[in-house]
PDB file of N, CA and C in Angstrom:
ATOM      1  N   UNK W 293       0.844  -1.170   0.000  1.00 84.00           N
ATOM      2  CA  UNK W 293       0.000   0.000   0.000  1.00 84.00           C
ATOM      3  C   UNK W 293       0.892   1.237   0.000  1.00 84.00           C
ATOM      4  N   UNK W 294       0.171   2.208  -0.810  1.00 92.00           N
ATOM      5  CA  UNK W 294       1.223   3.199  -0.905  1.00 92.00           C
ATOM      6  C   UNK W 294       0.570   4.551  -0.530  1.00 92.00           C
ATOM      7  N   UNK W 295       0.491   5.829   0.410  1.00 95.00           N
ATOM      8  CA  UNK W 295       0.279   7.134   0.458  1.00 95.00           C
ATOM      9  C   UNK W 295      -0.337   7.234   1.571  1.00 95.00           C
ATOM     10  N   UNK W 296      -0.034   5.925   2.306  1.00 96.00           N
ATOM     11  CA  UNK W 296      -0.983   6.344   3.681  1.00 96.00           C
ATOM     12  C   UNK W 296       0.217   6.967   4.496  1.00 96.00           C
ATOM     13  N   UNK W 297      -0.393   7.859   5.569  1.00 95.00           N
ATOM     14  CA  UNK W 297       0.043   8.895   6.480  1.00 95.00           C
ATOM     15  C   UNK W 297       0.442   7.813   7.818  1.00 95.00           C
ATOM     16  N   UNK W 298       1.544   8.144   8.061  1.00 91.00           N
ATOM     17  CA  UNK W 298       1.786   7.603   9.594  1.00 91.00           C
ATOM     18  C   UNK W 298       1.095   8.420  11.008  1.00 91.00           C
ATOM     19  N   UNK W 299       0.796   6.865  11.954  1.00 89.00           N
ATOM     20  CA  UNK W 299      -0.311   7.102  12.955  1.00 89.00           C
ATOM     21  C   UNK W 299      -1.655   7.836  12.675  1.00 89.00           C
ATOM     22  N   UNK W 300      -2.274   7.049  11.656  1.00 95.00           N
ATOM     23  CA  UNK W 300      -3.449   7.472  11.165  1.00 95.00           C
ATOM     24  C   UNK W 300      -4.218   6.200  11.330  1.00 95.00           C
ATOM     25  N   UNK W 301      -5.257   6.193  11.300  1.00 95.00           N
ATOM     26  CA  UNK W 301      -6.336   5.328  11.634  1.00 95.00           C
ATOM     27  C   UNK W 301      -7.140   4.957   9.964  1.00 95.00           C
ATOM     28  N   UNK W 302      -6.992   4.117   9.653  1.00 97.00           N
ATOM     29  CA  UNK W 302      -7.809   3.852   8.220  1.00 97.00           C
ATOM     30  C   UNK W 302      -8.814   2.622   8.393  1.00 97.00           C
ATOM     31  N   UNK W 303     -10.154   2.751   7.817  1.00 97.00           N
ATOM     32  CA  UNK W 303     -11.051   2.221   7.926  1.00 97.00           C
ATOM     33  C   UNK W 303     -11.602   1.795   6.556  1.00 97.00           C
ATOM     34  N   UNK W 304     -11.814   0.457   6.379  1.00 94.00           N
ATOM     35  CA  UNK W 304     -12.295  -0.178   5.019  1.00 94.00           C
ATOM     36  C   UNK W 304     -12.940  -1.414   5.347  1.00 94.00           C
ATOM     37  N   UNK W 305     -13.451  -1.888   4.229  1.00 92.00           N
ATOM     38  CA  UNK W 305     -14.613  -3.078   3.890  1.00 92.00           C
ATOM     39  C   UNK W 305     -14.093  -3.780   2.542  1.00 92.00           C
ATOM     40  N   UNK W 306     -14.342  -5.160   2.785  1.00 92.00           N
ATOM     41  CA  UNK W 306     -13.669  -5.832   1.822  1.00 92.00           C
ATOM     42  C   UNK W 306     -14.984  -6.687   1.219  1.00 92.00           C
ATOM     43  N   UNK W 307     -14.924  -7.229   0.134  1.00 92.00           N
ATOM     44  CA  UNK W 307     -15.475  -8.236  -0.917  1.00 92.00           C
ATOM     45  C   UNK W 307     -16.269  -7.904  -2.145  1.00 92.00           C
ATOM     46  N   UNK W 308     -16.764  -7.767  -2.633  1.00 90.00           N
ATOM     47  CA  UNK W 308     -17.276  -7.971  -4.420  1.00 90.00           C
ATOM     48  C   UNK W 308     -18.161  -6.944  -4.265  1.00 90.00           C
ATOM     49  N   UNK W 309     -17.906  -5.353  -4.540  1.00 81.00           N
ATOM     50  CA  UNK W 309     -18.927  -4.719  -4.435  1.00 81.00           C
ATOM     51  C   UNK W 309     -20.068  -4.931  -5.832  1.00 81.00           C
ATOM     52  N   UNK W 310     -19.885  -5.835  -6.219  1.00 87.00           N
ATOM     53  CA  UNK W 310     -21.081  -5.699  -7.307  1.00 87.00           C
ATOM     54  C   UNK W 310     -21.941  -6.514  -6.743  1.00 87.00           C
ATOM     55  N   UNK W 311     -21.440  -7.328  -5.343  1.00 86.00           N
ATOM     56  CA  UNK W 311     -22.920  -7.856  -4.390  1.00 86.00           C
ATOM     57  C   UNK W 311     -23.239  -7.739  -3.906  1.00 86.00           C
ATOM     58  N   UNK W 312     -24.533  -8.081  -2.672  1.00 85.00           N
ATOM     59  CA  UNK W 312     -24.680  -7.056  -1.752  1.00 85.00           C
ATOM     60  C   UNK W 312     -24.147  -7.328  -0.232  1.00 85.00           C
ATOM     61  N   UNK W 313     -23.591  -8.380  -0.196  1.00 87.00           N
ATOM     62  CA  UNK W 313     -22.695  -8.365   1.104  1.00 87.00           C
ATOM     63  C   UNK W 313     -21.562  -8.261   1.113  1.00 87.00           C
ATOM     64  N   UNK W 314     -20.484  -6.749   1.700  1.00 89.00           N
ATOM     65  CA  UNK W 314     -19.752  -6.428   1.935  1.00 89.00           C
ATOM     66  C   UNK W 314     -19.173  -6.865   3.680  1.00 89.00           C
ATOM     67  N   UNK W 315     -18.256  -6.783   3.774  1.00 92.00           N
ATOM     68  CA  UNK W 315     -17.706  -7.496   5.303  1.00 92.00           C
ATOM     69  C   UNK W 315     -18.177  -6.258   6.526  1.00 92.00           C
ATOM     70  N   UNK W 316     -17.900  -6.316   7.734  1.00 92.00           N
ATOM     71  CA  UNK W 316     -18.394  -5.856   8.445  1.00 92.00           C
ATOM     72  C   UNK W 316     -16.932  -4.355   8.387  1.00 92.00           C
ATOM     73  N   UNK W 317     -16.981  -3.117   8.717  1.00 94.00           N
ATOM     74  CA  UNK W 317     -15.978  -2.258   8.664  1.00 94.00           C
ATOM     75  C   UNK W 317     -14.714  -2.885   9.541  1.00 94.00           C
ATOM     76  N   UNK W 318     -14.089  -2.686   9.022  1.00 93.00           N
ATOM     77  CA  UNK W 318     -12.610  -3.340   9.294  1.00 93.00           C
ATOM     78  C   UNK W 318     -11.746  -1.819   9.995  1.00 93.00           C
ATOM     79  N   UNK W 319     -10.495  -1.758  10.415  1.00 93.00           N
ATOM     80  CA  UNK W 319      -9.821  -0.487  11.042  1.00 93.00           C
ATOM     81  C   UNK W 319      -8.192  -1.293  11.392  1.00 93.00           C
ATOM     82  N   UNK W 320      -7.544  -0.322  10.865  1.00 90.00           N
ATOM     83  CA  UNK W 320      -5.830  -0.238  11.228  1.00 90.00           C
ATOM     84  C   UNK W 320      -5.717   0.620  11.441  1.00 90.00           C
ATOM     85  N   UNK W 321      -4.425   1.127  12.388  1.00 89.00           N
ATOM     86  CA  UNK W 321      -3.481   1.978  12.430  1.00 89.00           C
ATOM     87  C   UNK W 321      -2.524   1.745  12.081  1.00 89.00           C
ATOM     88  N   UNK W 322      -1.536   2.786  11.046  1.00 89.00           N
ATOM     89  CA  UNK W 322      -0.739   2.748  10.370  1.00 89.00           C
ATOM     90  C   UNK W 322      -0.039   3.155  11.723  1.00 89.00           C
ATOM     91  N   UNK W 323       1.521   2.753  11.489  1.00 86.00           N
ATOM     92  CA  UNK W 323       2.606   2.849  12.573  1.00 86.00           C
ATOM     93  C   UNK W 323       3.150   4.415  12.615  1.00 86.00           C
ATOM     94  N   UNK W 324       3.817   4.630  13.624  1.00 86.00           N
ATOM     95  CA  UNK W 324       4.059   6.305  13.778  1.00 86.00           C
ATOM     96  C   UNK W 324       5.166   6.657  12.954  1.00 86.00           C
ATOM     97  N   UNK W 325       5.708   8.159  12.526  1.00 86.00           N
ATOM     98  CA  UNK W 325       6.667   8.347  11.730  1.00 86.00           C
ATOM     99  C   UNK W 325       8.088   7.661  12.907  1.00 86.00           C
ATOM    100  N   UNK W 326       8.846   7.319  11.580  1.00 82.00           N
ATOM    101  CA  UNK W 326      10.175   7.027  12.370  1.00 82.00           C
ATOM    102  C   UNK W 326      10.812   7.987  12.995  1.00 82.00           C
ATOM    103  N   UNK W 327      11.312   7.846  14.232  1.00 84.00           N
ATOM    104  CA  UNK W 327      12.344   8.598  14.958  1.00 84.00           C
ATOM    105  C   UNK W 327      12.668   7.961  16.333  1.00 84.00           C
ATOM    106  N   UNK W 328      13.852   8.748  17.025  1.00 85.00           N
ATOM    107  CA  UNK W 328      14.019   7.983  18.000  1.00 85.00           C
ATOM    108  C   UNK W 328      13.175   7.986  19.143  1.00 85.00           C
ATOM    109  N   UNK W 329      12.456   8.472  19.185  1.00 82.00           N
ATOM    110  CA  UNK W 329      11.283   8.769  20.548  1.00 82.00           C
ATOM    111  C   UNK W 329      10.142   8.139  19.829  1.00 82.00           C
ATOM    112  N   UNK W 330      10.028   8.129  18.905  1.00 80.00           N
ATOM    113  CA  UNK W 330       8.468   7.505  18.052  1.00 80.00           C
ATOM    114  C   UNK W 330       8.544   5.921  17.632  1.00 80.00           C
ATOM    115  N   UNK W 331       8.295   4.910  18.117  1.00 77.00           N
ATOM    116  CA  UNK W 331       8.015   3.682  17.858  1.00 77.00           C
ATOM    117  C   UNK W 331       6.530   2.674  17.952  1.00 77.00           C
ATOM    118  N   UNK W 332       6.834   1.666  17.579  1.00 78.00           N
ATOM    119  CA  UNK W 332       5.532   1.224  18.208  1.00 78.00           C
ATOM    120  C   UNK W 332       5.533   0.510  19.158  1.00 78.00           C
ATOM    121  N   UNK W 333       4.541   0.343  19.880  1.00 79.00           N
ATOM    122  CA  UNK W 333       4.530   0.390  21.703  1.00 79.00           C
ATOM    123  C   UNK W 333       4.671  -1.309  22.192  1.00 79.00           C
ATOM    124  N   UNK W 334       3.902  -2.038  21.135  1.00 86.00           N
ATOM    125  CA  UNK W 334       4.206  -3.683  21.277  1.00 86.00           C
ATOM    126  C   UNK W 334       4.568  -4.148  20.069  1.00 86.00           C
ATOM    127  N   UNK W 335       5.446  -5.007  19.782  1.00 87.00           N
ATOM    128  CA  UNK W 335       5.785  -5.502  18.463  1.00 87.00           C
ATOM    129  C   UNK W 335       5.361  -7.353  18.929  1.00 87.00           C
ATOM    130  N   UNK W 336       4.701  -8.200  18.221  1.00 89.00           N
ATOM    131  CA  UNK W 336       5.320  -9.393  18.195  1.00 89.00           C
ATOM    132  C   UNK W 336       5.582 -10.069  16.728  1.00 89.00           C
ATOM    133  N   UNK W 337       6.518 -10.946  17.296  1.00 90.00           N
ATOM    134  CA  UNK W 337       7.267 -11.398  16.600  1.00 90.00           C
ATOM    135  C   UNK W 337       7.144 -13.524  16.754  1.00 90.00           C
ATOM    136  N   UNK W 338       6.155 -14.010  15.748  1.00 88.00           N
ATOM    137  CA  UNK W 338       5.429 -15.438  16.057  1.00 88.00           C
ATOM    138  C   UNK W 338       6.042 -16.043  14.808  1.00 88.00           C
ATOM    139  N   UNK W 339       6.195 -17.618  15.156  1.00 83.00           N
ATOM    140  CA  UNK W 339       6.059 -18.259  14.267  1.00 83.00           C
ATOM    141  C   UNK W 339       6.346 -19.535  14.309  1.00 83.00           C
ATOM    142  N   UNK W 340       5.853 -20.513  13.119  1.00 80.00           N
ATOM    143  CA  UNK W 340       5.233 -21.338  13.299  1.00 80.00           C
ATOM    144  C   UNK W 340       4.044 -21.762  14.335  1.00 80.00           C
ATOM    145  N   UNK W 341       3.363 -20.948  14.047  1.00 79.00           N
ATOM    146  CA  UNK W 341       1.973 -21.069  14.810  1.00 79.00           C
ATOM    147  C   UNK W 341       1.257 -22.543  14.543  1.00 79.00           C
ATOM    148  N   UNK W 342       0.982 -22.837  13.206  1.00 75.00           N
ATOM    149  CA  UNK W 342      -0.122 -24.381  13.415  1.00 75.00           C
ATOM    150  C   UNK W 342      -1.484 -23.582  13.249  1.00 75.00           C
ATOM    151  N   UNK W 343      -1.979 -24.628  13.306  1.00 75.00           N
ATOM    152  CA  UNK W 343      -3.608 -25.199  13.512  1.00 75.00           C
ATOM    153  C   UNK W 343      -3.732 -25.906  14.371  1.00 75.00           C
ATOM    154  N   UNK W 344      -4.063 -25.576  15.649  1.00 76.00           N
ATOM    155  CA  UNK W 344      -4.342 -26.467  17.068  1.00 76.00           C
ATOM    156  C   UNK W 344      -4.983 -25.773  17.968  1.00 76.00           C
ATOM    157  N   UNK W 345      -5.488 -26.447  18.659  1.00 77.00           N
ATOM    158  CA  UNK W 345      -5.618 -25.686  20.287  1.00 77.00           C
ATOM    159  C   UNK W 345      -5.207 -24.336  20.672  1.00 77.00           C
ATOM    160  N   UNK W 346      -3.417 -25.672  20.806  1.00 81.00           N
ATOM    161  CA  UNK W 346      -2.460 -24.511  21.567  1.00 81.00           C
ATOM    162  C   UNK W 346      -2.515 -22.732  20.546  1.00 81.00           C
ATOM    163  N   UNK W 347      -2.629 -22.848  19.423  1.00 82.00           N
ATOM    164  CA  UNK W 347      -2.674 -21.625  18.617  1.00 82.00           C
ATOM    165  C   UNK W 347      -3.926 -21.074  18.520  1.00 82.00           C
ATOM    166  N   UNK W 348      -4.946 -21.520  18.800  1.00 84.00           N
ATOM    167  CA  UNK W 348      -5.741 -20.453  19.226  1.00 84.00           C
ATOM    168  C   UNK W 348      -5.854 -19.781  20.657  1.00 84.00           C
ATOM    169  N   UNK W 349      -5.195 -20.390  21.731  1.00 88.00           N
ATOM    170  CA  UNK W 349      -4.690 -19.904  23.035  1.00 88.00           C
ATOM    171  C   UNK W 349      -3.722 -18.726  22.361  1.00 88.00           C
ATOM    172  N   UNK W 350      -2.661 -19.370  21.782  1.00 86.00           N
ATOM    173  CA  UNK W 350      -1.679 -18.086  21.708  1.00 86.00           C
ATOM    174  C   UNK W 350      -2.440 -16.617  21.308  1.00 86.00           C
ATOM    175  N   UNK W 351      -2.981 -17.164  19.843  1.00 87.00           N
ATOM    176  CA  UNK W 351      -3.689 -16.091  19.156  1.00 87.00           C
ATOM    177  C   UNK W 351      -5.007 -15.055  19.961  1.00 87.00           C
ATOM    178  N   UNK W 352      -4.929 -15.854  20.665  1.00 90.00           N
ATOM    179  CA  UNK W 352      -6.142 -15.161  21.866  1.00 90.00           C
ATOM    180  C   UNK W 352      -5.729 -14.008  22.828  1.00 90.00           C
ATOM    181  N   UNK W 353      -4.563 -14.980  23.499  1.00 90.00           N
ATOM    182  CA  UNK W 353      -3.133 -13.959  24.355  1.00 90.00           C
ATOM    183  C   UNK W 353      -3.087 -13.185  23.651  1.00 90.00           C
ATOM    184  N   UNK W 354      -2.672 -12.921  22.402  1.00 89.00           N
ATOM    185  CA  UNK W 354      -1.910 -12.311  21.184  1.00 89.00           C
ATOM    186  C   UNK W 354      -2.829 -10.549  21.164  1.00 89.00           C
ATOM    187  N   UNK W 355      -4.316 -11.167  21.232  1.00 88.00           N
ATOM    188  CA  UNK W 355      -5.566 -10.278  20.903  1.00 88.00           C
ATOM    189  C   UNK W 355      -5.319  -9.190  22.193  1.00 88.00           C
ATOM    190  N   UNK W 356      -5.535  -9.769  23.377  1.00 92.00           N
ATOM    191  CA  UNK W 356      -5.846  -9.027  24.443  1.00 92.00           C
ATOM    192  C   UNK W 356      -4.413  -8.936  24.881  1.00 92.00           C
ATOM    193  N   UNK W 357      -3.086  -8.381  24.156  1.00 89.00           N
ATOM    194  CA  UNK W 357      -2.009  -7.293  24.818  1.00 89.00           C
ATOM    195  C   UNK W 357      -2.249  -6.749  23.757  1.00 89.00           C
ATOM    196  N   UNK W 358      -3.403  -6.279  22.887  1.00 87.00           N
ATOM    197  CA  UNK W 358      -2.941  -5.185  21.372  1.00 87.00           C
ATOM    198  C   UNK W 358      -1.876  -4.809  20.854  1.00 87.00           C
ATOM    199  N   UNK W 359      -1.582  -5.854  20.168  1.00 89.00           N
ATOM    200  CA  UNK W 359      -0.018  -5.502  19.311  1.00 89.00           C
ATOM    201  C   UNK W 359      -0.168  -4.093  18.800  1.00 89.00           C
ATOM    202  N   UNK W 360       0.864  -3.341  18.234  1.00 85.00           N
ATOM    203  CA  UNK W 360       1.058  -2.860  17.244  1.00 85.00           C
ATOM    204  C   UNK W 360       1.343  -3.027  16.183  1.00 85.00           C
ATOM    205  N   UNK W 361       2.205  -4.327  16.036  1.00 86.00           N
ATOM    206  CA  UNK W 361       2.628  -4.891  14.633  1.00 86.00           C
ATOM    207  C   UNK W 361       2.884  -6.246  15.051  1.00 86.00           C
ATOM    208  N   UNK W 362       2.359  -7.203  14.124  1.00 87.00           N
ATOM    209  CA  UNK W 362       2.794  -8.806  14.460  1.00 87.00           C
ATOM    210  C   UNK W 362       3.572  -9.271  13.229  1.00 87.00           C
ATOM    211  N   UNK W 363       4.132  -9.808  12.917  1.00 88.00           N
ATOM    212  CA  UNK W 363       5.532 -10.350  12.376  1.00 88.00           C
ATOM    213  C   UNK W 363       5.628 -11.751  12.174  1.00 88.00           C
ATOM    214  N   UNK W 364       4.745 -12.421  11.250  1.00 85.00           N
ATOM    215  CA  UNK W 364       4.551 -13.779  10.830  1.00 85.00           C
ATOM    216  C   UNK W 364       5.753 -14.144  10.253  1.00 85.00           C
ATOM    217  N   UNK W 365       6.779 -14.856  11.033  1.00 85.00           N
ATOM    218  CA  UNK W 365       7.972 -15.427  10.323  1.00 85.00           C
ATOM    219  C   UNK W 365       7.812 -16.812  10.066  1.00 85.00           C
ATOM    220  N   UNK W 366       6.948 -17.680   9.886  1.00 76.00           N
ATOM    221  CA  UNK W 366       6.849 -19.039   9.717  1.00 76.00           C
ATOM    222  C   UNK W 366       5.525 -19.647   9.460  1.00 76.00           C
ATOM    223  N   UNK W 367       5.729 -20.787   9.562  1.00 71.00           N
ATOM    224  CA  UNK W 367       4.233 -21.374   8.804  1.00 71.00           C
ATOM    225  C   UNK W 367       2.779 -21.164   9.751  1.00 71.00           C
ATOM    226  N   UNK W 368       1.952 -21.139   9.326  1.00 67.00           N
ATOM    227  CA  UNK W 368       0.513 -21.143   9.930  1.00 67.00           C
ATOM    228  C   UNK W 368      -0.059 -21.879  10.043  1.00 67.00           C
ATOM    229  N   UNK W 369       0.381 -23.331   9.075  1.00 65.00           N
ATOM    230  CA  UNK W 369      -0.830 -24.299   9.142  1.00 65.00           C
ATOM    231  C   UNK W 369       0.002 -25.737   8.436  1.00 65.00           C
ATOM    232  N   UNK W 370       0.303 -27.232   8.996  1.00 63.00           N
ATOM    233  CA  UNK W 370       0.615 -28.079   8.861  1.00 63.00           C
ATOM    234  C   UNK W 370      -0.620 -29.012   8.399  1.00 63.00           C
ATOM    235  N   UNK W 371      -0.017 -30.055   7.250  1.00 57.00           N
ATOM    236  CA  UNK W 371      -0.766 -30.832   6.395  1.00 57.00           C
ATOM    237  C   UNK W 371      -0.994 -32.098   7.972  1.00 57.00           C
ATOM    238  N   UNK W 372      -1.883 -31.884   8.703  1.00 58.00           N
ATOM    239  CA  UNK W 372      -2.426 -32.850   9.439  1.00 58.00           C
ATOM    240  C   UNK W 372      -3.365 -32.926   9.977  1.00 58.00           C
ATOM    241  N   UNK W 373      -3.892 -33.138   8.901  1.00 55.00           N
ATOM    242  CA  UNK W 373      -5.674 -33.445   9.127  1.00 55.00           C
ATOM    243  C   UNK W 373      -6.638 -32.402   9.679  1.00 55.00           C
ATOM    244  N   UNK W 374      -6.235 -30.862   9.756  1.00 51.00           N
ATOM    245  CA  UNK W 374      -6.746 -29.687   9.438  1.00 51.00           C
ATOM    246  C   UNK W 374      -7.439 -28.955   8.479  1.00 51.00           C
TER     247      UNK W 374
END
């Protein structure tokens, strides 16, 4: 994505507008301008998450500390019977 403003709040809806169900409003915040006093406040950094249990525990944890940015370095989902 290109021309969005840092620490701005952007709000959109996704799927086939030529039908009539569009997704429910969606919302990000774009990260703050770089500098040394300006960062973002939680970063994580996950991976190899799965399809299990245990990963929807994590992903749950994950929800309720509000990242600022999460950082998928590995797989999401193993060929076992998922």
């Amino acid at each position: 994505m290109v021309g969005l403003e840092p620490g701005t709040m952007y709000y959109y809806k996704y799927g086939d507008s030529s039908l009539p169900a569009m997704s429910d409003e969606q919302v990000f915040e774009t990260l703050p301008s770089p500098g040394p006093n300006s960062y973002p406040r939680r970063i994580v950094v996950i991976g190899d998450l799965g399809l299990t249990s245990n990963s929807t525990i994590i992903i749950d944890h994950l929800i309720q500390n509000d990242p600022s940015i999460v950082l998928m370095v590995g797989d999401l989902t193993y060929a076992n019977q998922y």
